[in-house]
Coordinates of C-alpha atoms and ligand atoms in Angstrom, one line a residue:
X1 CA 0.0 0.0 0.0
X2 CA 1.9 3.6 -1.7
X3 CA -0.2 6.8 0.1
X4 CA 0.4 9.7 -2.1
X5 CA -1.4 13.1 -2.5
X6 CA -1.4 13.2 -6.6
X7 CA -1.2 10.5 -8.6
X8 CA -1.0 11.8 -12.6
X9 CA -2.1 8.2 -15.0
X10 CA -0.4 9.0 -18.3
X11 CA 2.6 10.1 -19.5
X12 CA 2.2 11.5 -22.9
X13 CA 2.0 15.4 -23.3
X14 CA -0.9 16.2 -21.1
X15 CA 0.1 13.9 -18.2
X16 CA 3.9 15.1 -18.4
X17 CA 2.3 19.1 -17.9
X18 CA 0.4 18.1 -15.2
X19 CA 2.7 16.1 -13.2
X20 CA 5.7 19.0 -13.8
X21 CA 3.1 21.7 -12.6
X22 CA 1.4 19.8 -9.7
X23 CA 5.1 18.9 -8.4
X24 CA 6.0 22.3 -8.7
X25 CA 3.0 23.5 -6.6
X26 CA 3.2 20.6 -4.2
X27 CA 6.3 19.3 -4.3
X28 CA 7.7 16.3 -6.4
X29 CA 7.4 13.9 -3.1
X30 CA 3.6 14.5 -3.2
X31 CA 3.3 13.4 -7.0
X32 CA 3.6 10.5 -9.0
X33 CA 3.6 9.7 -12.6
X34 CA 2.1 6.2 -13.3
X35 CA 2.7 4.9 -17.0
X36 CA 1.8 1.6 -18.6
X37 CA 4.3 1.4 -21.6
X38 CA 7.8 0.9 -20.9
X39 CA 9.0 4.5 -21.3
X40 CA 7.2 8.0 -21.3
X41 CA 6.3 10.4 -23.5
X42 CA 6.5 7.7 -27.0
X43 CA 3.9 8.9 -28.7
X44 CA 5.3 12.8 -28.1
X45 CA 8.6 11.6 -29.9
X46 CA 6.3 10.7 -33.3
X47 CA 4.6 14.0 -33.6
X48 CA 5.5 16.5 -36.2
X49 CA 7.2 13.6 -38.3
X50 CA 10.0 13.8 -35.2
X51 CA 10.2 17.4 -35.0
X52 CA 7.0 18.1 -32.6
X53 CA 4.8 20.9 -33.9
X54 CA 4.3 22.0 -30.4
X55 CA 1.8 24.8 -31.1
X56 CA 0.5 26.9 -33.7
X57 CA 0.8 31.0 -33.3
X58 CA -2.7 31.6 -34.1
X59 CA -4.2 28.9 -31.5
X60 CA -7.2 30.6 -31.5
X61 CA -11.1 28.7 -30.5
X62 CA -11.7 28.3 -34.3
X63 CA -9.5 25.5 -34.9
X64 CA -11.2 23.2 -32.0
X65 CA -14.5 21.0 -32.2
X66 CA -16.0 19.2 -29.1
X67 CA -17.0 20.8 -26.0
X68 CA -17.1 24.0 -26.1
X69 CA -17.0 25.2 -22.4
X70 CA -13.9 22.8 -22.1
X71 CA -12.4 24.5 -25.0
X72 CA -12.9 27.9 -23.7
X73 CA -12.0 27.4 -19.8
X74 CA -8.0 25.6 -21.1
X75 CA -7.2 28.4 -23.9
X76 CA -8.9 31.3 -21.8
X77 CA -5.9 30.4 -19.4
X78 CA -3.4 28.9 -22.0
X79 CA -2.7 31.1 -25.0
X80 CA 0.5 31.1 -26.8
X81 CA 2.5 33.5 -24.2
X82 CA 1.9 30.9 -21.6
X83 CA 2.9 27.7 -23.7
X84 CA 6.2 30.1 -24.5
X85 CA 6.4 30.6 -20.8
X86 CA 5.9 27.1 -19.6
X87 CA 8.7 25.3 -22.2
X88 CA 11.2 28.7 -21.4
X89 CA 10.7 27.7 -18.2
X90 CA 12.0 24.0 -18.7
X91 CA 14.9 25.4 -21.3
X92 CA 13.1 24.4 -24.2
X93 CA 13.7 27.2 -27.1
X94 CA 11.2 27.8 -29.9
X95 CA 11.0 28.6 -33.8
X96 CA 7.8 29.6 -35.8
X97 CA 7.8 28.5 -39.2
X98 CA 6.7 30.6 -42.4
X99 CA 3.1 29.7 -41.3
X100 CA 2.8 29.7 -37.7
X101 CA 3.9 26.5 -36.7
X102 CA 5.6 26.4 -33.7
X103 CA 8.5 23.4 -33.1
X104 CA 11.4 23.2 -30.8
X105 CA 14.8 25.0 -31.8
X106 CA 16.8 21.9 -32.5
X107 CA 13.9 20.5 -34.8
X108 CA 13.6 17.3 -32.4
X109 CA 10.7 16.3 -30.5
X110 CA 13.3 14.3 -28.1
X111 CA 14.3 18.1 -27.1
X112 CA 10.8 18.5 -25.5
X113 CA 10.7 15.1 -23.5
X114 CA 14.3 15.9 -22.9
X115 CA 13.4 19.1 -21.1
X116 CA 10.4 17.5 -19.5
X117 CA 12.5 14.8 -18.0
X118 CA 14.9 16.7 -16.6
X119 CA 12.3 19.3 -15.0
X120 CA 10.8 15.7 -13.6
X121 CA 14.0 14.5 -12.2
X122 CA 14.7 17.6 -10.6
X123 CA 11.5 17.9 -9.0
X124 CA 12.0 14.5 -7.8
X125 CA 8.7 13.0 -9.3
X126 CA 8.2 9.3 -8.6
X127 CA 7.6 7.6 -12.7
X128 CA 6.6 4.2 -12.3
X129 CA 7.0 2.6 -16.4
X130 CA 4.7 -0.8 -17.0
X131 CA 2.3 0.1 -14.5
X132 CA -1.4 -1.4 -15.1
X133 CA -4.3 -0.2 -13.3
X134 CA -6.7 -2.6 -12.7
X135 CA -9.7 -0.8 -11.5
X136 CA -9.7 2.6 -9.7
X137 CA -12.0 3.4 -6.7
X138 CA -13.4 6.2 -4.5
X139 CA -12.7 5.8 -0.5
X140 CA -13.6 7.8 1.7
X141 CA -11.9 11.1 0.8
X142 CA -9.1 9.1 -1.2
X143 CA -8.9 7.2 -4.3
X144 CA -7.4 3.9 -4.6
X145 CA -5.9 2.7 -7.8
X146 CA -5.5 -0.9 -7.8
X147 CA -2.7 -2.7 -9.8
X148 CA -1.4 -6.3 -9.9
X149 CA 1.9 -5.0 -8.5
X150 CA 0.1 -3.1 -5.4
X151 CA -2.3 -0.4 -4.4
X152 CA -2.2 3.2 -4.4
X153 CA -4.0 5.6 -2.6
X154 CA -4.4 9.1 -4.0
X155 CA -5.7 12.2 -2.5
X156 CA -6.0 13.3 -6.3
X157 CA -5.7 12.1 -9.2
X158 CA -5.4 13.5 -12.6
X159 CA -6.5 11.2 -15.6
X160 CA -4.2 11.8 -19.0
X161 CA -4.2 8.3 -20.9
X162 CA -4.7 9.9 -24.0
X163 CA -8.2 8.2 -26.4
X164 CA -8.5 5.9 -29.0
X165 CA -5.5 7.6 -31.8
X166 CA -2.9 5.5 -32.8
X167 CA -3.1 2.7 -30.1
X168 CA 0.8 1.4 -31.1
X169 CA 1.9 4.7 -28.9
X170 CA -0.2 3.9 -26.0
X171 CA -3.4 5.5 -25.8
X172 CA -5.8 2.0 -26.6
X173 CA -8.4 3.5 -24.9
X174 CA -7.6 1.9 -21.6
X175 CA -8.3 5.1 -19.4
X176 CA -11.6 5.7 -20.7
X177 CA -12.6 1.9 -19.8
X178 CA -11.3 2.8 -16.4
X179 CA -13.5 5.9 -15.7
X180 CA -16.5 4.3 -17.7
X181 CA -16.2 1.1 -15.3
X182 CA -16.0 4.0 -12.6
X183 CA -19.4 6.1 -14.2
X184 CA -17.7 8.6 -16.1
X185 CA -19.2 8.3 -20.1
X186 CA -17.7 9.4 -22.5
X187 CA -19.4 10.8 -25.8
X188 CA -19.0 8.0 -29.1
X189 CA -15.6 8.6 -30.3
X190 CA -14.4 9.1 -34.1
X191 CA -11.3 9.3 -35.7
X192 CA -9.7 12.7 -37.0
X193 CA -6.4 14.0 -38.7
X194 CA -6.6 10.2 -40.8
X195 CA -6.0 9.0 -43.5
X196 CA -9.6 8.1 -46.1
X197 CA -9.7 4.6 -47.6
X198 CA -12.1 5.1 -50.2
X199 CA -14.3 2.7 -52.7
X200 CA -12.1 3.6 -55.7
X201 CA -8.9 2.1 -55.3
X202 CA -6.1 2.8 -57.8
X203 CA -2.7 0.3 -57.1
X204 CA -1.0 2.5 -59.7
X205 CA -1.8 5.3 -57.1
X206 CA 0.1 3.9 -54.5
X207 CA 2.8 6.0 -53.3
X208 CA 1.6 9.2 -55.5
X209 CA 2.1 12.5 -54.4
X210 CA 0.6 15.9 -56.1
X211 CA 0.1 19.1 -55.1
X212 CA -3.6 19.9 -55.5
X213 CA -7.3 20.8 -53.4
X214 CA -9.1 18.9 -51.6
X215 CA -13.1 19.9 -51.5
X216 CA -15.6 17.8 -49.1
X217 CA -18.5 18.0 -51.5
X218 CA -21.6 17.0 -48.9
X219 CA -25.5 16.8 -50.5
X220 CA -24.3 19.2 -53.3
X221 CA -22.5 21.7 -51.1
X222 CA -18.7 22.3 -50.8
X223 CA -17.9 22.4 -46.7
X224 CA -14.4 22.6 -47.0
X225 CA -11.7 23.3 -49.5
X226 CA -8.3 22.6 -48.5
X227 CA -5.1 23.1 -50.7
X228 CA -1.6 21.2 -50.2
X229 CA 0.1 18.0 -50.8
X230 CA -2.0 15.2 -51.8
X231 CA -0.8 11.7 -51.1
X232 CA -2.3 8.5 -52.7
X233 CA -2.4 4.6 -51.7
X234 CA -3.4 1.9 -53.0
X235 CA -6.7 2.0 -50.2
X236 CA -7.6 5.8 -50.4
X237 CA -5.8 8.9 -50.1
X238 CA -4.1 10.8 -47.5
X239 CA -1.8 14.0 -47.0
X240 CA -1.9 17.1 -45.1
X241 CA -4.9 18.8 -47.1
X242 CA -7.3 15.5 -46.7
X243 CA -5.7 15.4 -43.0
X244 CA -7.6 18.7 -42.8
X245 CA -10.7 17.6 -44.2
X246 CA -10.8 14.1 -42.3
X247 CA -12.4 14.9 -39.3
X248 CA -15.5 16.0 -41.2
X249 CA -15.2 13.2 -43.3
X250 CA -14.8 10.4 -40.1
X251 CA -17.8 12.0 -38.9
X252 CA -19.9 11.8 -41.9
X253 CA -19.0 8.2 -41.9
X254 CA -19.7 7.3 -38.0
X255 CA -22.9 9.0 -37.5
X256 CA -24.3 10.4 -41.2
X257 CA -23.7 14.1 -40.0
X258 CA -21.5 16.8 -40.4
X259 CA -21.0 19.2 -37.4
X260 CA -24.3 17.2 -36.2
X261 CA -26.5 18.1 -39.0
X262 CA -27.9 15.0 -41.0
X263 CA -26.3 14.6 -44.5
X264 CA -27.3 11.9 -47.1
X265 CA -24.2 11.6 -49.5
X266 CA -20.4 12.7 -48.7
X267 CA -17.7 12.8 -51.4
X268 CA -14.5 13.6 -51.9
X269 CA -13.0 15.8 -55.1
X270 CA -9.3 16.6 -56.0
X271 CA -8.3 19.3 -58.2
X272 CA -5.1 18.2 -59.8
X273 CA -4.1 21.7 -61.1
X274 CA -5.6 23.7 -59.2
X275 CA -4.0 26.5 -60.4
X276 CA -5.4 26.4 -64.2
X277 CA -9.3 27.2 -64.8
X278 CA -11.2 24.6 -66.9
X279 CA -10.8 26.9 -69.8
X280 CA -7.0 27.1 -69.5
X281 CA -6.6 23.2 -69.4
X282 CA -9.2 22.7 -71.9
X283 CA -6.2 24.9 -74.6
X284 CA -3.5 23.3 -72.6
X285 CA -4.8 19.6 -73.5
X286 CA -5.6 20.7 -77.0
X287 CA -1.6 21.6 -77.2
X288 CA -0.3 19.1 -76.0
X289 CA -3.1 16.7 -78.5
X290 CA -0.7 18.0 -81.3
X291 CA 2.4 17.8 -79.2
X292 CA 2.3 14.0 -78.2
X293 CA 0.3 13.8 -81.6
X294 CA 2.1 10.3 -82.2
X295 CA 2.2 9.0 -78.7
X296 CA -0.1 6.8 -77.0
X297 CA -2.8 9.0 -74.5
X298 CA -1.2 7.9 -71.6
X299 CA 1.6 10.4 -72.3
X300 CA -1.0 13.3 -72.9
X301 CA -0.3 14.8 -69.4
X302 CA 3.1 13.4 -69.2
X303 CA 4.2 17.3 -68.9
X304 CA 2.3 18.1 -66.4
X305 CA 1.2 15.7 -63.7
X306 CA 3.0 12.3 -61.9
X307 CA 3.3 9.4 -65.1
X308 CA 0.3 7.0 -62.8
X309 CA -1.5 9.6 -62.0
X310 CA -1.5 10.9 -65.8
X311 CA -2.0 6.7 -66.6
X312 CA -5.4 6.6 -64.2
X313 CA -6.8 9.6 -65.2
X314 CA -6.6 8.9 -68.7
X315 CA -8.0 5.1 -68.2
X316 CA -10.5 6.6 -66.3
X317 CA -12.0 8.7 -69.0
X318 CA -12.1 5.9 -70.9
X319 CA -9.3 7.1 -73.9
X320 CA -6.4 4.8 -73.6
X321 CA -5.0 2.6 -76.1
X322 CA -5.3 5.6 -78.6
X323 CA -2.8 7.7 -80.2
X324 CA -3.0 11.7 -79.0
X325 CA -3.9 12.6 -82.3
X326 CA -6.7 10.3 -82.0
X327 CA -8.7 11.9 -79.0
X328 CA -11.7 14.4 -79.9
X329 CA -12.5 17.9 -78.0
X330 CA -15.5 16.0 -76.2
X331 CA -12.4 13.6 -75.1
X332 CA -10.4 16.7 -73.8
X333 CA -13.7 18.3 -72.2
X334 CA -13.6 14.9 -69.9
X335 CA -10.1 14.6 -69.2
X336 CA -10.0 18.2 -68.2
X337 CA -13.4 18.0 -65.8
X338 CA -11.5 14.6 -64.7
X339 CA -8.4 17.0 -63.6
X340 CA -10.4 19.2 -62.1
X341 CA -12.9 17.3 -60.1
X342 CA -11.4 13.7 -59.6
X343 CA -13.7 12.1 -57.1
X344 CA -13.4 9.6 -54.2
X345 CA -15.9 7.9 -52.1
X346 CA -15.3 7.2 -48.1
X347 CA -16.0 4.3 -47.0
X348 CA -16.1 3.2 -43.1
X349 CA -13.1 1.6 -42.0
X350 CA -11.8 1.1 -38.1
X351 CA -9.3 4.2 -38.9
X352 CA -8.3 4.6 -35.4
X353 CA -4.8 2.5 -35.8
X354 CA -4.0 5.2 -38.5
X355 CA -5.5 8.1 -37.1
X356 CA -3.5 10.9 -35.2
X357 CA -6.3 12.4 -33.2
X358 CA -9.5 10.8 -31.8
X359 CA -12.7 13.3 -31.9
X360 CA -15.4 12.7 -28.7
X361 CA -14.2 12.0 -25.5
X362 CA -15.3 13.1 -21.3
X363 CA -17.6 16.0 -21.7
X364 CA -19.0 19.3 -19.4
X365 CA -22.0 17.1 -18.8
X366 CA -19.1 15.1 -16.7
X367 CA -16.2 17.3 -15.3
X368 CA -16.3 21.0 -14.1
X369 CA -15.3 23.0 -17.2
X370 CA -13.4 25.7 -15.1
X371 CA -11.3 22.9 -13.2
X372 CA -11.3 19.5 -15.3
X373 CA -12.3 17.7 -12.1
X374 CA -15.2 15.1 -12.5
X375 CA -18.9 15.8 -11.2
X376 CA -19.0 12.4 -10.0
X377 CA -15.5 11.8 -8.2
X378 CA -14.5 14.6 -6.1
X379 CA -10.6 14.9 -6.5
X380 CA -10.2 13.1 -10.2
X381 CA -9.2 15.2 -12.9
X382 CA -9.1 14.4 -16.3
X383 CA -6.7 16.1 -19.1
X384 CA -5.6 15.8 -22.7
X385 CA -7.5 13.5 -25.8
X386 CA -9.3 11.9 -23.0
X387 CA -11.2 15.1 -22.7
X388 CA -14.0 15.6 -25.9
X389 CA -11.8 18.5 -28.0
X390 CA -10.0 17.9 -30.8
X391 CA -7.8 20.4 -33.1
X392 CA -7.2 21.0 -36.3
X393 CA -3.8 19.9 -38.0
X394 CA -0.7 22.1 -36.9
X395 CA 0.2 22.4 -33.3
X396 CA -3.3 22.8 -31.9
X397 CA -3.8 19.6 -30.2
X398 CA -0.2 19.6 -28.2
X399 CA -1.5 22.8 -27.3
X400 CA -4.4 22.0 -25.8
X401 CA -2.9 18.8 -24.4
X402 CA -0.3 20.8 -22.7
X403 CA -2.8 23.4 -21.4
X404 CA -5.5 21.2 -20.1
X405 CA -3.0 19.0 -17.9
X406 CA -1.7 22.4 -16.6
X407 CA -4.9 23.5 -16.1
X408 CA -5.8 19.8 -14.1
X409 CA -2.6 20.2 -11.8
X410 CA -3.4 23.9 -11.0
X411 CA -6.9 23.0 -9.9
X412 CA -5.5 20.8 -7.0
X413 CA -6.1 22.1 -3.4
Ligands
FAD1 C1 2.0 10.2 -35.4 C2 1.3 11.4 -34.6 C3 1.8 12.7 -34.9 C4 1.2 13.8 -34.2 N1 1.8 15.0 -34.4 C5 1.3 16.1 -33.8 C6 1.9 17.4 -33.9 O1 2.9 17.5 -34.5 N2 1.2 18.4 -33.3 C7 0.1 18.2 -32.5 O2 -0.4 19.2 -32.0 N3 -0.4 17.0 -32.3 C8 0.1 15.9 -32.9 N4 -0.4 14.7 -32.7 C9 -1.5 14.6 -31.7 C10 -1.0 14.6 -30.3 O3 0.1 13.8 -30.2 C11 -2.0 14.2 -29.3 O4 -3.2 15.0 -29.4 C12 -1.5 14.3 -27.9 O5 -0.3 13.5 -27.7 C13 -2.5 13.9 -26.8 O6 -1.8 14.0 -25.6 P1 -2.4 13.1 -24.3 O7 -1.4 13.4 -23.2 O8 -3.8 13.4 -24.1 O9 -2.3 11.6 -24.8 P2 -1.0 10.7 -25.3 O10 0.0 11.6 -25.8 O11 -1.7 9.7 -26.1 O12 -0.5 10.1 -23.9 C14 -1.2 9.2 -23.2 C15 -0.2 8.4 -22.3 O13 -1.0 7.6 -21.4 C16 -0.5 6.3 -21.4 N5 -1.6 5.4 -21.0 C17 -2.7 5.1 -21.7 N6 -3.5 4.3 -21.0 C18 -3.0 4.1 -19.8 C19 -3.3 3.4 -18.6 N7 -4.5 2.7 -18.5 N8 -2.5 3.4 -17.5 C20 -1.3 4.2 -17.6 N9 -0.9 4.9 -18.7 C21 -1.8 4.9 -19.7 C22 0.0 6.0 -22.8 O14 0.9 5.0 -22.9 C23 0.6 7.4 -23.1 O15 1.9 7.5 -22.7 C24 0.1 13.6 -33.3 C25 -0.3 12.3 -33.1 C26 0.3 11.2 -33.7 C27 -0.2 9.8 -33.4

């Protein structure tokens, strides 16, 4: 039997913030850091493609979903100037990118566990690795996490196991089982910031990368238009730009809504060239018709789009197997509306392996917005993805993981 006063579960990005800032209030002998992997902070050392996009300079409301009170109560105390703070404060320098991005100096995420460990170490905060909780229970005025190794009992205890995204780094939804088994619900959960496997599937695709648009075309109407790198698969499609798009599309395909309104048909269009009108390809392709006049129609767009691409797009419209010469306008009219508005459907897959961010989670109907700590079991906290806000691609959801477990640790009497 371990008596303690704070007891953080989870040692990803939220759960590292909170234990660092409850030790620092309370003092690193009151707190201790329970993790079930073998090390902390893994799934912090894949962000950003190893360089951790930490934060985004214009971490504004508008690029969160979910809960809105919880949204407002973390960023209303944790703007930009207090993530810059915090990380100064553990000897952790910054650089903004060309569009707002925020990453360490060195361009590692190892930088930011670095100076998260050490802050740890000097505080003196107990981190137990390969710890599984069994159950948890309220007590009395304690709670008591039971483990096969032993019991602890925990005047607090913050909750920051992360959701459902990317299970491989840790967070396999665990946590959540433990407060649902305890009566804390959370809201269905969904996959964002995925990649879309789709009906059509291309294996000359696989491995494809264009610069183009994205447009989430839903019952006739364009929701979103995003513009970037497209990457293709052999299942579907992915990239940053369809990244942005995702969580609308994940959430089409669990419930048949988009921002909970009803919607009967979703689908997905790329714009190849987005930077040439129809009108401009239509007398691009009618050039290059007398310019590849001898070669076969595959080699139509071979000077201006990726050789499988050019290959699908033509077999797609139906024109291969011809000489260039060959094709006729009403040929050109289809290739070029092909270009423009090449179109995927979704389909439902168990995405979660793939995905970066989960979408739902704990809600205001079950913590305190303006402390994280549940209505149901005075002195538990919870933090991070566990909580039902998600972010949009660049920085935001490190941000708000970093701020919510701050804002757990500081709510601690
Ligand atoms: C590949 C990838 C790249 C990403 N890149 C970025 C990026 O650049 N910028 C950005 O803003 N966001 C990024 N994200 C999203 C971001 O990493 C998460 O939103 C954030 O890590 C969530 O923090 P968290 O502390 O809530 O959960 P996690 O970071 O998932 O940490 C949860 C921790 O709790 C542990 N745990 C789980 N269950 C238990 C249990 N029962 N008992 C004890 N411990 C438990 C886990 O092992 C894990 O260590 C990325 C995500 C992925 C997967």
């Amino acid at each position: 039997m371990y008596q303690i006063k704070i007891a953080v579960i989870g040692a990803g990005a939220s759960g590292l913030a909170a234990a660092i800032t409850a030790a620092e209030r309370s003092g690193g002998k009151n707190v201790i850091l329970l993790e079930k992997q073998a090390k902390i902070g893994r799934k912090l050392l894949a962000t950003g493609n190893g360089r951790c996009n930490i934060s985004n300079m214009n971490s504004d409301k508008s690029h969160y979903y979910g809960d809105k009170e919880i949204i407002s109560s973390v960023l209303d105390d944790f703007g930009i100037k207090e993530l810059k703070r915090f990380f100064s404060s553990l000897g952790l320098l910054l650089r903004e990118d060309s569009e707002g991005r925020l990453y360490p100096y060195s361009n590692q995420a190892s930088s930011v566990l670095d100076c998260m460990r050490n802050r740890l170490a000097q505080l003196e905060v107990n981190i137990r690795c390969g710890f599984l909780i069994k159950s948890i229970k309220r007590k009395n005025n304690s709670i008591i996490i039971d483990s096969d190794e032993e019991k602890i009992i925990a005047e607090n205890i913050i909750f920051a196991c992360g959701s459902k995204a990317s299970p491989s780094l840790g967070s396999d939804s665990s946590g959540l089982e433990l407060l649902k088994n305890a009566g804390i619900e959370p809201t269905p959960l969904f996959p964002s910031l995925s990649p879309v496997e789709t009906k059509e599937k291309y294996k000359a695709l696989k491995g494809v990368r264009a610069k183009g648009k994205i447009s989430v075309i839903c019952d006739g109407k364009k929701l979103r238009e995003k513009q970037g790198e497209i990457q293709f698969s052999d299942k579907g499609i992915s990239g940053i730009c369809l990244f942005e798009c995702s969580r609308l599309i994940n959430e089409y395909l669990t419930f048949n809504t988009v921002f909970g309104k009803h919607r009967n048909k979703l689908c997905i269009s790329a714009d190849l060239m987005p930077e040439y009108n129809e009108k401009e390809l239509i007398r691009y392709l009618r050039s290059c018709r007398k310019t590849f006049a001898e070669q076969n129609t595959s080699d139509i767009l071979s000077g201006a789009l990726n050789k499988n691409l050019s290959a699908v797009l033509v077999k797609n419209c139906r024109i291969e197997k011809r000489n260039c010469r060959d094709i006729t306008d009403d040929d050109i009219y289809i290739l070029a509306e092909k270009i423009k508005n090449f179109c995927f459907t979704p389909v439902k897959t168990d995405n979660f392996r793939s995905a970066q961010v989960c979408a739902g989670g704990i809600g205001s109907d079950e913590i305190y917005a303006d402390s994280l700590m549940s209505r149901k079991i005075r002195n538990l906290y919870i933090c991070g993805e566990m909580l039902n806000v998600d972010g949009d691609c660049g920085g935001y959801n490190l941000h708000f993981a970093f701020g919510s477990g701050i804002k757990a640790a500081n709510n601690i009497k």
